[in-house]
Short mmCIF file of C-alpha atoms in Angstrom, two decimals:
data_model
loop_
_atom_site.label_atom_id
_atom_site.label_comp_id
_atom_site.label_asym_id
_atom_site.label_seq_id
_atom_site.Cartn_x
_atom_site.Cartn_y
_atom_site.Cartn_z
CA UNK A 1 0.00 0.00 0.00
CA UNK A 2 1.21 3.57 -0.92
CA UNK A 3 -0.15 7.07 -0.31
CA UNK A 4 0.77 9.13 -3.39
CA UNK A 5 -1.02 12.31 -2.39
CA UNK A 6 -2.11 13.42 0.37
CA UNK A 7 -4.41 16.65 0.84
CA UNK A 8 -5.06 18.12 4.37
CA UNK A 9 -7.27 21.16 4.67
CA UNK A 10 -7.99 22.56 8.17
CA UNK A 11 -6.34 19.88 10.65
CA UNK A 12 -4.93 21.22 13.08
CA UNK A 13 -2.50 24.03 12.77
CA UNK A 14 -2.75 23.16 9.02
CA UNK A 15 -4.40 25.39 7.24
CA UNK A 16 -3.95 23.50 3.57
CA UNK A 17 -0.88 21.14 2.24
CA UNK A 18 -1.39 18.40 -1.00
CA UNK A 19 2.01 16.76 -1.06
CA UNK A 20 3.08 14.46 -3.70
CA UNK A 21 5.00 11.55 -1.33
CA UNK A 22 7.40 9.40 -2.17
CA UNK A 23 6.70 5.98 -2.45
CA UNK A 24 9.57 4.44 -0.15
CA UNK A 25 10.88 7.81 2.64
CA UNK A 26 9.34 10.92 3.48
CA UNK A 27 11.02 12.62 6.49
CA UNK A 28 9.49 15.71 7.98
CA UNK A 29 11.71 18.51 9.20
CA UNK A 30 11.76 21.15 11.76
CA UNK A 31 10.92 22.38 15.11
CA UNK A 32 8.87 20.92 17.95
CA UNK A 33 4.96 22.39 17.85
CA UNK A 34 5.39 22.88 13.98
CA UNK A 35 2.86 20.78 12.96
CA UNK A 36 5.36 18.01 11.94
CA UNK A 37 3.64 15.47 13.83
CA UNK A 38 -0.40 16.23 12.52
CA UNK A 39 0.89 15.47 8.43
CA UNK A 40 1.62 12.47 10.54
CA UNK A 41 -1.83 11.96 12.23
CA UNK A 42 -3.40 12.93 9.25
CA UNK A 43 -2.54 10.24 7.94
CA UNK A 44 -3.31 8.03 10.27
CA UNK A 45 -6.81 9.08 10.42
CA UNK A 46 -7.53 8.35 7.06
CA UNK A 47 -6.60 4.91 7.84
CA UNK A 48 -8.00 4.51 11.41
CA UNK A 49 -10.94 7.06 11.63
CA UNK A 50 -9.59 9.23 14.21
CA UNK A 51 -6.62 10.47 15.45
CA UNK A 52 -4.25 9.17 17.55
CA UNK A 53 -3.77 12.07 19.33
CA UNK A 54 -7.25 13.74 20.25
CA UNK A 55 -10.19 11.88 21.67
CA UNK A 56 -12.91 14.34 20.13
CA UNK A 57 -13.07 14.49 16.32
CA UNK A 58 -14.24 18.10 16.63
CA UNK A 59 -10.67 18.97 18.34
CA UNK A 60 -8.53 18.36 14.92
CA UNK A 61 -10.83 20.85 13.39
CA UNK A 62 -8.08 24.58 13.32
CA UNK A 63 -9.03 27.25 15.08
CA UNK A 64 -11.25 29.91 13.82
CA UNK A 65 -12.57 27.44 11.14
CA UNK A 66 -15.51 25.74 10.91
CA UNK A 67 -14.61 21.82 9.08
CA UNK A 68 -11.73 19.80 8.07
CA UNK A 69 -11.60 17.70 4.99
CA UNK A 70 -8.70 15.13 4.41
CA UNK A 71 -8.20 12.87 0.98
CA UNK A 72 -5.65 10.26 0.75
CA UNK A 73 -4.94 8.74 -2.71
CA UNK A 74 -3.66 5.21 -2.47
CA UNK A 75 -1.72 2.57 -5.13
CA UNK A 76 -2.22 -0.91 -3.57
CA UNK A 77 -1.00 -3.16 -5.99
CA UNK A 78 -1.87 -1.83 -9.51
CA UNK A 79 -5.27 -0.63 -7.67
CA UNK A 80 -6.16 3.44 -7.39
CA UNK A 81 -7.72 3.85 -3.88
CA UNK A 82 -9.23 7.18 -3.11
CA UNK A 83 -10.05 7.76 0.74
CA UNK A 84 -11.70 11.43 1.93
CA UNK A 85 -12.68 12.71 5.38
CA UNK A 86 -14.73 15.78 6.27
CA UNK A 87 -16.38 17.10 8.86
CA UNK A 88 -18.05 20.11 10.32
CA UNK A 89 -18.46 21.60 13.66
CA UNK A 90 -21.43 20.24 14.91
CA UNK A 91 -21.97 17.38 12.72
CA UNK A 92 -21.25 14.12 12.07
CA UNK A 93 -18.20 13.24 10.17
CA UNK A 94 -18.16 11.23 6.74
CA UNK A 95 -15.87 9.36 5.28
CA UNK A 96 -15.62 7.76 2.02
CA UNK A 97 -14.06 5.29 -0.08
CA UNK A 98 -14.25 5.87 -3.93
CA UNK A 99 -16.84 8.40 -3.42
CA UNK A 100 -19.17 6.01 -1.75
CA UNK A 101 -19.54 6.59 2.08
CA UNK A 102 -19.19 3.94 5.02
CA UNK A 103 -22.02 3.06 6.75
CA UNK A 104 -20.24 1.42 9.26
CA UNK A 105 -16.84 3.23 9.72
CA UNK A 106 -15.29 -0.27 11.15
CA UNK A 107 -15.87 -1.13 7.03
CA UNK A 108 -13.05 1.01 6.68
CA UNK A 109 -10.65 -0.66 9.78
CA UNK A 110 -7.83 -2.89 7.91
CA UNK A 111 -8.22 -1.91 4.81
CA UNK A 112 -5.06 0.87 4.80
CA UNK A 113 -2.95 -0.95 7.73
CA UNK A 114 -0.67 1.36 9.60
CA UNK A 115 1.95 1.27 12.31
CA UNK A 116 2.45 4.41 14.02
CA UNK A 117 5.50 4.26 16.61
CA UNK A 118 5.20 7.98 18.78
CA UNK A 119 6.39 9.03 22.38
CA UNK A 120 3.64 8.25 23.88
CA UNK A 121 4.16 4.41 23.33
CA UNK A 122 6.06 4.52 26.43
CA UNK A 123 2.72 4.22 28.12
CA UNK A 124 2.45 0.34 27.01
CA UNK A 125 4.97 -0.45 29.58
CA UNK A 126 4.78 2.44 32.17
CA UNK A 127 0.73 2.81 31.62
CA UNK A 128 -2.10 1.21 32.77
CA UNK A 129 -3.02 -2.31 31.35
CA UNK A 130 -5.66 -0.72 29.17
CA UNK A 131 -2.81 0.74 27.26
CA UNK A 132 -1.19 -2.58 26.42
CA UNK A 133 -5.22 -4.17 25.69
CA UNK A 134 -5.53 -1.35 23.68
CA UNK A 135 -2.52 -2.15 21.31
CA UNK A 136 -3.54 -6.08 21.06
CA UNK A 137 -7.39 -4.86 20.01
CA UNK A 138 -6.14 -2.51 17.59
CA UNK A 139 -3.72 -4.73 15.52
CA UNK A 140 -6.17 -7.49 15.92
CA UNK A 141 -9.19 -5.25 14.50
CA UNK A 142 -6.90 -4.76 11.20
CA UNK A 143 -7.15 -7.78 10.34
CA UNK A 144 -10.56 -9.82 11.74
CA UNK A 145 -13.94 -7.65 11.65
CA UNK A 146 -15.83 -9.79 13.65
CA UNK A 147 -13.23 -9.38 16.45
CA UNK A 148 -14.36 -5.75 16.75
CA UNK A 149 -17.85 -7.55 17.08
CA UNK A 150 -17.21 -9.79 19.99
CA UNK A 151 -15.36 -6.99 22.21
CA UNK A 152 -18.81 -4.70 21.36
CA UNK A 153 -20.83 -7.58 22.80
CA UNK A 154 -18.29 -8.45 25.17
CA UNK A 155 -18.20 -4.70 26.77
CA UNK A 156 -22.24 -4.30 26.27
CA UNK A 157 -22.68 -7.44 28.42
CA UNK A 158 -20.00 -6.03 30.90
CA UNK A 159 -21.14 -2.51 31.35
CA UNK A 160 -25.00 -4.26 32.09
CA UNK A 161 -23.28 -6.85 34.58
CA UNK A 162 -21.72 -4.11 36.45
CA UNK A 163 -25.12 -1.55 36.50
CA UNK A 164 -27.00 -4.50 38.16
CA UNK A 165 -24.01 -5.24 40.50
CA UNK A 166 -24.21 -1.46 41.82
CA UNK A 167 -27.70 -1.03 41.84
CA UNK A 168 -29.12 -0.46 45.72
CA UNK A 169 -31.74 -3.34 45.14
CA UNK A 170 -30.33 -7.06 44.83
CA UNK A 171 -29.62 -7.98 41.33
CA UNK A 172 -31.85 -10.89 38.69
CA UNK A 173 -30.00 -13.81 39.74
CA UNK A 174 -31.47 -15.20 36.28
CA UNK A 175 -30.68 -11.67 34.29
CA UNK A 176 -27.02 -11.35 36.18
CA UNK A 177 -26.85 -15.17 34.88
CA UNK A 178 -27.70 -13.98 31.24
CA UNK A 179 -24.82 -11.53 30.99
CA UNK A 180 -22.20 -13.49 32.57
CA UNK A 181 -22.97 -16.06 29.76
CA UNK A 182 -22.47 -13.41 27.25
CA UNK A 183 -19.40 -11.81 28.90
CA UNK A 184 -17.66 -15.34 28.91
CA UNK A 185 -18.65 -17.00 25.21
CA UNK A 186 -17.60 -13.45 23.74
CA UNK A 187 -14.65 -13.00 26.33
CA UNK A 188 -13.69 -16.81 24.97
CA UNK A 189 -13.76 -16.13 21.93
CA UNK A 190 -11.77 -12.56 22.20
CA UNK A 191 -8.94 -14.32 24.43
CA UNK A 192 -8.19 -17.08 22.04
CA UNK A 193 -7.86 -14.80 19.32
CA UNK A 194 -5.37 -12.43 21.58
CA UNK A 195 -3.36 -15.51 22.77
CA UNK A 196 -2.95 -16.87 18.95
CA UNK A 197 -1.58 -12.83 18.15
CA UNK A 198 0.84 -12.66 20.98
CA UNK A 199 2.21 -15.96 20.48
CA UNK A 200 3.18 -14.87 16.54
CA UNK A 201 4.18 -11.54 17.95
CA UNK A 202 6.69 -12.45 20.61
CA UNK A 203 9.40 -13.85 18.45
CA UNK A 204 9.16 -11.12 16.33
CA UNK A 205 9.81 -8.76 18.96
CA UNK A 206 12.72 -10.32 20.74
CA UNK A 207 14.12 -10.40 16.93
CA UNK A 208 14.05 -6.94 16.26
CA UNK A 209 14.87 -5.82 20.12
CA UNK A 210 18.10 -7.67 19.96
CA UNK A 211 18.96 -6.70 16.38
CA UNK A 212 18.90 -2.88 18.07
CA UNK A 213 20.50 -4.31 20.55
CA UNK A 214 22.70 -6.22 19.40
CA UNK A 215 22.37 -9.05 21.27
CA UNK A 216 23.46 -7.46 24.71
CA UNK A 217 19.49 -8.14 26.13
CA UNK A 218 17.12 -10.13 25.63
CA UNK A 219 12.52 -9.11 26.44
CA UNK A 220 10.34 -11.29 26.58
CA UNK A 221 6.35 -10.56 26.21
CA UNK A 222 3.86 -13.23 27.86
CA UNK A 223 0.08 -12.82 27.47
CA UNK A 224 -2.13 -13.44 30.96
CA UNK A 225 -5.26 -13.44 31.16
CA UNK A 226 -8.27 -14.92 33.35
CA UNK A 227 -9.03 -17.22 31.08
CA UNK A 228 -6.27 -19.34 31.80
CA UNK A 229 -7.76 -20.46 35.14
CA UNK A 230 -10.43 -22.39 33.61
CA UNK A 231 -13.82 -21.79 31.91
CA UNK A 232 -14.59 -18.23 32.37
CA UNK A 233 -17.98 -18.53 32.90
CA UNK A 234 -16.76 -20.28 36.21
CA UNK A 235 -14.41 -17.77 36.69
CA UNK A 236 -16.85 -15.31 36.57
CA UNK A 237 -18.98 -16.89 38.37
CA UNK A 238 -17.11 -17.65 41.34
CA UNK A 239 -16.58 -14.30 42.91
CA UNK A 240 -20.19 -13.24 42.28
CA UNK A 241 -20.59 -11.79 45.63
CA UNK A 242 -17.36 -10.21 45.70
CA UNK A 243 -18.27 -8.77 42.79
CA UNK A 244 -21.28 -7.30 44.29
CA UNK A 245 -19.43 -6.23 47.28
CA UNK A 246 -17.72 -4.07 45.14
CA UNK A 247 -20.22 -2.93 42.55
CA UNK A 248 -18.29 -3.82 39.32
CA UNK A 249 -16.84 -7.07 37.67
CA UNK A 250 -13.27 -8.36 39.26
CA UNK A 251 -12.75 -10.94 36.87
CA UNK A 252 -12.70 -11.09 32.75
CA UNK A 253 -10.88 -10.17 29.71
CA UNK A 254 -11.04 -6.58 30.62
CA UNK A 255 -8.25 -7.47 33.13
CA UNK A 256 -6.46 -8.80 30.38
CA UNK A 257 -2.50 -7.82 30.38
CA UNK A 258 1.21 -8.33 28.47
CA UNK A 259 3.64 -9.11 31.23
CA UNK A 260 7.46 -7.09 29.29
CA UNK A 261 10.52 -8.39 30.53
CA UNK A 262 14.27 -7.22 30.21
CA UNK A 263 16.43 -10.22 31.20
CA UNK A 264 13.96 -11.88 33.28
CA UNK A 265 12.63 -8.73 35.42
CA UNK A 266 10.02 -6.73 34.71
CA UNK A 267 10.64 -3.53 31.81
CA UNK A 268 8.80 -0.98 33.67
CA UNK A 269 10.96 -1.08 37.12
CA UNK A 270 14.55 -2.08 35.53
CA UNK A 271 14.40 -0.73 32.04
CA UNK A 272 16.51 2.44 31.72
CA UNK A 273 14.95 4.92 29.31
CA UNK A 274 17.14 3.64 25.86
CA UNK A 275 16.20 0.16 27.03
CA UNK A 276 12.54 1.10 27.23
CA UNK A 277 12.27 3.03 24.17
CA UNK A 278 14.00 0.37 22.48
CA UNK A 279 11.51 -2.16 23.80
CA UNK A 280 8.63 0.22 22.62
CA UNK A 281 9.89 0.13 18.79
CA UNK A 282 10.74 -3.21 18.59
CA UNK A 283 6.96 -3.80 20.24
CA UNK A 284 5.94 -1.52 17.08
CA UNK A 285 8.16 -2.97 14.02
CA UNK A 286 7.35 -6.19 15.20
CA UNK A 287 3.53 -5.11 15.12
CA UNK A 288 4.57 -4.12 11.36
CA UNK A 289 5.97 -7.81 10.56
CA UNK A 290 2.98 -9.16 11.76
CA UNK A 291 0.46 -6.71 9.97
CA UNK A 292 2.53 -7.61 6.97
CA UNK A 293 2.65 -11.55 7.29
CA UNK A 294 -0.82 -11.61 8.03
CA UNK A 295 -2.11 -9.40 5.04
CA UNK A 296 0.03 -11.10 2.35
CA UNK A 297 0.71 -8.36 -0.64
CA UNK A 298 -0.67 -5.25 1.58
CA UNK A 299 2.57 -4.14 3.43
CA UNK A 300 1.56 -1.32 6.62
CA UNK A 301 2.70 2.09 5.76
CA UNK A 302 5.18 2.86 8.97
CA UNK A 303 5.07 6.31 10.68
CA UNK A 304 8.03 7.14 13.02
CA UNK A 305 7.23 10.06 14.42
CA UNK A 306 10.37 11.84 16.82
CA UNK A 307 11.96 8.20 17.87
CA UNK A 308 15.46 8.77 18.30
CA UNK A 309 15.03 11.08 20.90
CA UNK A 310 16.99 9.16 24.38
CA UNK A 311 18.61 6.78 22.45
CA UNK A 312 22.13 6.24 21.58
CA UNK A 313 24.04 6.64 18.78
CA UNK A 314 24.71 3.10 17.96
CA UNK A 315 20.76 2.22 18.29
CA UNK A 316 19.71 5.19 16.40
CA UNK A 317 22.00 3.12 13.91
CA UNK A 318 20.74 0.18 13.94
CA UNK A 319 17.41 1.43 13.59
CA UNK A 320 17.93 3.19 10.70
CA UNK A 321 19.61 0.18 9.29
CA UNK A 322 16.28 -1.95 9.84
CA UNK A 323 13.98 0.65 8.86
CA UNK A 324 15.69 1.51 5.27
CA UNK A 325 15.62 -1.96 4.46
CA UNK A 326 13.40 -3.59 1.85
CA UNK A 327 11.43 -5.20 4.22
CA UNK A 328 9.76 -1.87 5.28
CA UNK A 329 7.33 -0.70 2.55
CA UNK A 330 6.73 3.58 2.83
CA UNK A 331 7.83 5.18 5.80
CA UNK A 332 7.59 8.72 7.10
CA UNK A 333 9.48 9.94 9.62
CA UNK A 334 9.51 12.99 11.83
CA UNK A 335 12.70 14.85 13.47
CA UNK A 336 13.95 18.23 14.38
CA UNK A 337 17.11 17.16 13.77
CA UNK A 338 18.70 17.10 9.84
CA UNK A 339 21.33 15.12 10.73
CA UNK A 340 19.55 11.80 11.58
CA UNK A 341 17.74 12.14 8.08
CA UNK A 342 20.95 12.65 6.67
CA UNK A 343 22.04 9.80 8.17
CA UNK A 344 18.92 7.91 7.08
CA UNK A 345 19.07 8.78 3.73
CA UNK A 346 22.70 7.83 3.60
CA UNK A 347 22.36 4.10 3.76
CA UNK A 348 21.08 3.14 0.69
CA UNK A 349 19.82 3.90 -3.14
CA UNK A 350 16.26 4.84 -2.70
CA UNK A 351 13.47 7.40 -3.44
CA UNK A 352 12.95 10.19 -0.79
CA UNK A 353 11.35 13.46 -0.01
CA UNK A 354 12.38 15.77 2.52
CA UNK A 355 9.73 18.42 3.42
CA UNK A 356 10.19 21.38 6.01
CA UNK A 357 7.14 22.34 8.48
CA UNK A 358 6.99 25.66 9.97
CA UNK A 359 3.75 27.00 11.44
CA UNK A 360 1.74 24.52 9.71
CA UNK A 361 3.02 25.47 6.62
CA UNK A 362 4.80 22.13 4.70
CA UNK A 363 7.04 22.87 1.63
CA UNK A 364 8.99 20.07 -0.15
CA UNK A 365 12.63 20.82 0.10
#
């Protein structure tokens, strides 16, 4: 899959930019708050729906203006893809594919996959467990529709299960009964499907972390989940009244986690910050492999956006090594500093573009 053009109208602190991309490196230039990093969510949106930085559509919309419109035209294989997004204040967006509209905007999930590797990936070791769900849903949902399905039933059965379990009056024994059956065939079905991905993305990770590396640590990523006690429906089951007691559900795949490990202990207390950002982008290019195994011709377009911030010179090498190999498909990459896309650019024959962002302005160099 390649973007050839992308048009951005509005987003942001952009107030217009069509760029004509290159189909293997596009590297972004210049300083932080520019607007380097919305060309980046821009695209991203186009292939995800949102962004992946704001959690109201109505907050990419720029200042002063009243609707933003995106279009993103594609190559995948010897196929023309056209994708648009617009929306005004107040309304509903739309978004369209060939000029037809979505009725279901989860149509739309997988078919541009995307790998976005950002700061704020630290979180899936040093956040919350919903971070690191998160990441396994969202991979997941690019490739299997009806996964997206089962987690809608799953958390519809769960947010019913926990209203009765807080209500003053005692709960439908027969009703609670109903949606614990739900929460565990869906919550079944959900965990088998998460265990299968983390087993194929495990490997993959410790590959790529020790090629960064080079060989001086070694991660490991482990999947846990309640499920693994037994039939969940049991599970569930079995600490009813505790449940109760505390007016919400204790046990289920919403408790779901990855366990990260750096030489046997866990990332989050003993990684130092290189170590952990290095975990976090071999987490994310192994992500890629995966997305890329699993989709056979459609290779993810990978966004690096500010990576090489806290790491050291020899990873930043390595990196770039991996990254501007033929393995990786198009890539776009964000910096405020020339010299790493110099050095990028460097290792090897290929087609690039180097664009400069000031003020939300973007000019090809």
């Amino acid at each position: 899959m390649i973007l050839q053009r992308l048009s951005i109208v509005n987003y942001k602190n952009i107030a217009e930019a069509t760029l004509d991309l290159s189909p293997k490196i596009n590297c972004f230039i210049g300083h932080n708050g520019a607007g380097k990093t919305n060309v980046l969510d821009a695209v991203y949106f186009l292939s995800f729906c949102h962004s992946a930085y704001s959690t109201q559509d109505s907050l990419v919309i720029r200042h002063d203006d009243e609707f933003f419109m995106l279009e993103g035209r594609y190559l995948d294989g010897q196929e023309e893809l056209m994708v648009t997004c617009g929306m005004k204040r107040g309304a509903k967006k739309h978004f369209k594919r060939n000029k037809k509209e979505y009725k279901r905007l989860s149509e739309h999930i997988g078919l541009i996959p995307i790998v976005l590797v950002s700061p704020a990936d630290t979180l899936l070791v040093e956040g919350s467990s919903d971070e690191r769900r998160r990441l396994m849903d969202q991979v997941i949902a690019q490739l299997d529709h009806s996964y997206i399905d089962a987690l809608n039933r799953y958390n519809k059965a769960l947010q019913q299960r926990n209203a009765m379990l807080k209500a003053e009056e005692e709960p439908d024994a027969e009703l609670l009964g109903l949606w614990e059956e739900q929460m565990a065939s869906e919550g079944e079905r959900i965990f088998a499907k998460r265990q299968q991905f983390v087993g194929e993305l495990a490997p993959l990770l410790q590959h790529f972390y020790e090629v960064i590396a080079e060989g001086h640590e070694r991660v490991t990523l482990s999947y846990t989940s309640h499920c693994q006690r037994g039939p969940l429906l049991d599970v569930i089951r079995r600490d009813r009244m505790k449940d109760r007691a505390v007016g919400y559900s204790l046990h289920g795949i919403h408790r779901d986690d990855l366990e990260m490990l750096l030489d046997g202990h866990a990332m989050r207390r003993e990684g130092s910050q290189g170590q952990l950002k290095t975990f976090v982008i071999a987490l994310k290019l192994a992500q890629f492999e995966f997305l890329k195994r699993s989709r056979a011709q459609a290779t993810p377009l990978l966004l690096l956006d500010d990576i090489f911030d806290k790491l050291d010179a020899r990873r930043v090498e390595q990196i770039v090594r991996l990254v501007a190999g033929e393995q990786f498909g198009q890539i776009f990459i964000t910096d405020t500093n020339r010299d790493h896309m110099d050095q990028i650019l460097s290792h090897g024959d290929f087609d690039y573009k180097l664009f400069h962002v000031d003020d939300g302005k973007v000019s090809a160099n």
